[in-house]
C-alpha atoms as an extended CHARMM CRD file, in Angstrom:
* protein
*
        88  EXT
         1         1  UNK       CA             -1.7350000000       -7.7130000000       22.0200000000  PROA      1               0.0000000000
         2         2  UNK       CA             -3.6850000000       -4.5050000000       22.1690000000  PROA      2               0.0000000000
         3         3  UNK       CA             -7.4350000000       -3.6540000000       20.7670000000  PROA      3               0.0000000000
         4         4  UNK       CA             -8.9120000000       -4.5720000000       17.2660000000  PROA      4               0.0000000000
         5         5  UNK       CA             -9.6840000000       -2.7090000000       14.6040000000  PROA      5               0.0000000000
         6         6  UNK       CA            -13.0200000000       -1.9230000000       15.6400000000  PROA      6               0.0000000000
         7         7  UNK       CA            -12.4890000000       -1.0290000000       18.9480000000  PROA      7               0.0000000000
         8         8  UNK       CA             -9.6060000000        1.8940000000       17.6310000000  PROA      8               0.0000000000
         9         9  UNK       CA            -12.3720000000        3.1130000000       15.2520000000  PROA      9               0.0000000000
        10        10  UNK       CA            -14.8460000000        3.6470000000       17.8620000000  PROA      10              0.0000000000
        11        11  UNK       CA            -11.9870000000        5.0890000000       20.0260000000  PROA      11              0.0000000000
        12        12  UNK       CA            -10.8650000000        7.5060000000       17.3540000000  PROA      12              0.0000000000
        13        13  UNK       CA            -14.1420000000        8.5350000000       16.5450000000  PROA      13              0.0000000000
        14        14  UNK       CA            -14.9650000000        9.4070000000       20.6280000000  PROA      14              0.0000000000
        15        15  UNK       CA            -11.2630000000       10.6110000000       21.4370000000  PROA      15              0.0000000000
        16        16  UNK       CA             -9.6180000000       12.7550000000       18.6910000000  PROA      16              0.0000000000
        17        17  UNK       CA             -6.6250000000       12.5620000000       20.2420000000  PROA      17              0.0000000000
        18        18  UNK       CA             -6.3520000000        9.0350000000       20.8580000000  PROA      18              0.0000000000
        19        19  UNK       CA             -3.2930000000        7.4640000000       18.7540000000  PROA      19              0.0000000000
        20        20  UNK       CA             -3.8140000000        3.8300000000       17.9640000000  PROA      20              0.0000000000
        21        21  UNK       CA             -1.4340000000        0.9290000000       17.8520000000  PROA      21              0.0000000000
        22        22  UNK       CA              1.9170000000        0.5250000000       15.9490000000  PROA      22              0.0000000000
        23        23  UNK       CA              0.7330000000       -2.0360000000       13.7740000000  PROA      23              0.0000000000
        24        24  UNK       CA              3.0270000000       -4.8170000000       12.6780000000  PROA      24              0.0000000000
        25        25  UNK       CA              3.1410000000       -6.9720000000        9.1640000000  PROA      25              0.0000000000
        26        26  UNK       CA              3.8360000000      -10.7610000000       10.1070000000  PROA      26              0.0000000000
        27        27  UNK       CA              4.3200000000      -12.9450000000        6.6630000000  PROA      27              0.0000000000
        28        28  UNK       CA              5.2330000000      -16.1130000000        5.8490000000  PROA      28              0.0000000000
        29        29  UNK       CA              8.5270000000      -16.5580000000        4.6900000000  PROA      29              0.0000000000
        30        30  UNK       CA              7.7700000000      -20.1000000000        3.1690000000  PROA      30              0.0000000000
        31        31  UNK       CA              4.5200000000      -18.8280000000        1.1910000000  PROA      31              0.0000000000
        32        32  UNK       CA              5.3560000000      -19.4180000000       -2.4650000000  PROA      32              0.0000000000
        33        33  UNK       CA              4.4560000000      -15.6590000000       -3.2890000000  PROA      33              0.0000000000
        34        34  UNK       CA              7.1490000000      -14.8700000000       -0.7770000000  PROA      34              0.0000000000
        35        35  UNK       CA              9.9200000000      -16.8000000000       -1.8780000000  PROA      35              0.0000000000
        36        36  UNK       CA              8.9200000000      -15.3520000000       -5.4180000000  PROA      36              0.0000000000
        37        37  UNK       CA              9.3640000000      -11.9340000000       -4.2480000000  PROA      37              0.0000000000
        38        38  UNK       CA             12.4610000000      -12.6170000000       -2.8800000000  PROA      38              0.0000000000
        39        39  UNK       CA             13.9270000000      -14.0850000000       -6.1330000000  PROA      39              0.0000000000
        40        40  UNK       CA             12.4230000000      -11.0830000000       -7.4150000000  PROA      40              0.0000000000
        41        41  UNK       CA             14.0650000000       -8.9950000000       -5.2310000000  PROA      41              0.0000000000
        42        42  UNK       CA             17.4440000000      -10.4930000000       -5.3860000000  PROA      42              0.0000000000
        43        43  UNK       CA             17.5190000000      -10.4830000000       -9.1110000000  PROA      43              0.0000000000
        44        44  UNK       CA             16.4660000000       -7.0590000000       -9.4040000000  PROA      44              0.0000000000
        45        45  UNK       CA             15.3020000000       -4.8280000000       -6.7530000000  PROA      45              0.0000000000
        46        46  UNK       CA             14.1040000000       -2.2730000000       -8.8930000000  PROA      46              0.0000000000
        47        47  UNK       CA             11.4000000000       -4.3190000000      -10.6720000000  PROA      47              0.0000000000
        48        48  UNK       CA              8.2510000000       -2.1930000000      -11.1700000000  PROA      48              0.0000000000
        49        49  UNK       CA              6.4170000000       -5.5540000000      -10.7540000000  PROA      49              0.0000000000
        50        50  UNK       CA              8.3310000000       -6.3430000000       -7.2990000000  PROA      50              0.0000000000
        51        51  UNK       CA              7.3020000000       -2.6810000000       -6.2910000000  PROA      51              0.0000000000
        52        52  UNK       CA              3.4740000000       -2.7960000000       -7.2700000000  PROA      52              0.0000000000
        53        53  UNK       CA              3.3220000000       -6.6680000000       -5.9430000000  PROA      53              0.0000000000
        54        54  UNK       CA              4.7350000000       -5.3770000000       -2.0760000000  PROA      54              0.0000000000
        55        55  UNK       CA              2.4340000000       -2.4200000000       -2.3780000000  PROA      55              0.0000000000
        56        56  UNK       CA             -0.2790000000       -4.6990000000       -3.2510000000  PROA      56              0.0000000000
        57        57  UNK       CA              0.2280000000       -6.9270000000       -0.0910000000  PROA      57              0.0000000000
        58        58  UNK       CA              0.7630000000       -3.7560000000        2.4120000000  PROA      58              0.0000000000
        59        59  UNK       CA             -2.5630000000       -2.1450000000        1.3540000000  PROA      59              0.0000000000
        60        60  UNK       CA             -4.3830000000       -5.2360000000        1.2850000000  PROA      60              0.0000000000
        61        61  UNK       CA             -3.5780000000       -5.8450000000        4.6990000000  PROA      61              0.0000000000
        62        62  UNK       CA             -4.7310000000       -2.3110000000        5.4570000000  PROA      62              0.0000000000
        63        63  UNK       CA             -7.7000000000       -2.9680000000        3.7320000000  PROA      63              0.0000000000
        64        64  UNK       CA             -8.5780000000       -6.1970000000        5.9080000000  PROA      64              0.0000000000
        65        65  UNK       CA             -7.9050000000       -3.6890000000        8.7840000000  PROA      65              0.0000000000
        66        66  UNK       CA            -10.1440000000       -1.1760000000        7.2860000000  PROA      66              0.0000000000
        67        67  UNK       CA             -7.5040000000        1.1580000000        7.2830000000  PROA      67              0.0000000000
        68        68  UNK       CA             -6.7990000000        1.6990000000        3.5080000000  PROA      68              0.0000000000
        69        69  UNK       CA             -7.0690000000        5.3130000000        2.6250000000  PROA      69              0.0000000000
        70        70  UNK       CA             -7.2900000000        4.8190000000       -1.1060000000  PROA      70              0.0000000000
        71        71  UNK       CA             -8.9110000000        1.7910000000       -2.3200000000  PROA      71              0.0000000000
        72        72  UNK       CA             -8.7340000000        3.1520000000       -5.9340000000  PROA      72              0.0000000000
        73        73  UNK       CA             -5.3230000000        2.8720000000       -6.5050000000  PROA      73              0.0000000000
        74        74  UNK       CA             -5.6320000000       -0.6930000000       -4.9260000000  PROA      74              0.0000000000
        75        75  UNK       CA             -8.1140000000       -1.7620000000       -7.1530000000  PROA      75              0.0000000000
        76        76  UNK       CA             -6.4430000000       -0.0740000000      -10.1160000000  PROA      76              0.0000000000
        77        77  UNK       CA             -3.2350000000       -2.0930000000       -9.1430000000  PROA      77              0.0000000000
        78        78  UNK       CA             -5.3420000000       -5.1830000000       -9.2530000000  PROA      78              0.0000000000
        79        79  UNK       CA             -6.3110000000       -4.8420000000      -12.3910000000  PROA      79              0.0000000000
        80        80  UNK       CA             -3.1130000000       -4.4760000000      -14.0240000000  PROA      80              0.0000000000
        81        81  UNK       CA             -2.5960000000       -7.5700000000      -12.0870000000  PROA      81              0.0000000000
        82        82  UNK       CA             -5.5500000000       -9.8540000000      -13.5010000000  PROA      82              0.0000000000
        83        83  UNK       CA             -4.5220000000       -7.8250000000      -17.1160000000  PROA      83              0.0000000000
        84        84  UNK       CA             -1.0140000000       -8.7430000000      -16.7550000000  PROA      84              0.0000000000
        85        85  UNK       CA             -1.7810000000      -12.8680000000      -15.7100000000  PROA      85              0.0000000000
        86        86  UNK       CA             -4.3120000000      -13.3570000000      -17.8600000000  PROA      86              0.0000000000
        87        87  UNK       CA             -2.5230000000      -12.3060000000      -21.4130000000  PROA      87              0.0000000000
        88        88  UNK       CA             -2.3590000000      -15.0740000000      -23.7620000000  PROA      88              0.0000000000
């Protein structure tokens, strides 16, 4: 299933020209935040929320890869997040 994360660092930082992995996104379709994105989606795909909640769950897989290349705009995104749930 090819080399971790770790190992491709290393190898990038030896090699300049080595190209890592196509990387692949597995979810689960029966996780509750994916069946809400979904109903999102089919009610209406251009939902800013549906938009910043997908970008939220690519880059924080990129992040647990350690391949985000701007963690500001992820942690900005989280905030409006936390903001947005916890309004009263």
């Amino acid at each position: 299933s090819g080399i971790d994360a770790q190992m491709e660092r290393m190898m990038k930082m030896m090699d300049s020209n080595f190209t890592s992995s196509k990387k692949i996104l597995e979810v689960n379709l029966g996780h509750p935040l994916m069946k809400n994105l979904a109903r999102m989606n089919s009610e209406n795909h251009d939902d800013p929320m549906l938009v910043q909640a997908v970008e939220q769950m690519y880059e924080g897989a990129l992040l647990v890869e350690d391949n985000l290349q701007n963690p500001v705009d992820f942690v900005r995104r989280a905030m409006e997040f936390m903001e947005k749930a916890t309004r009263g």
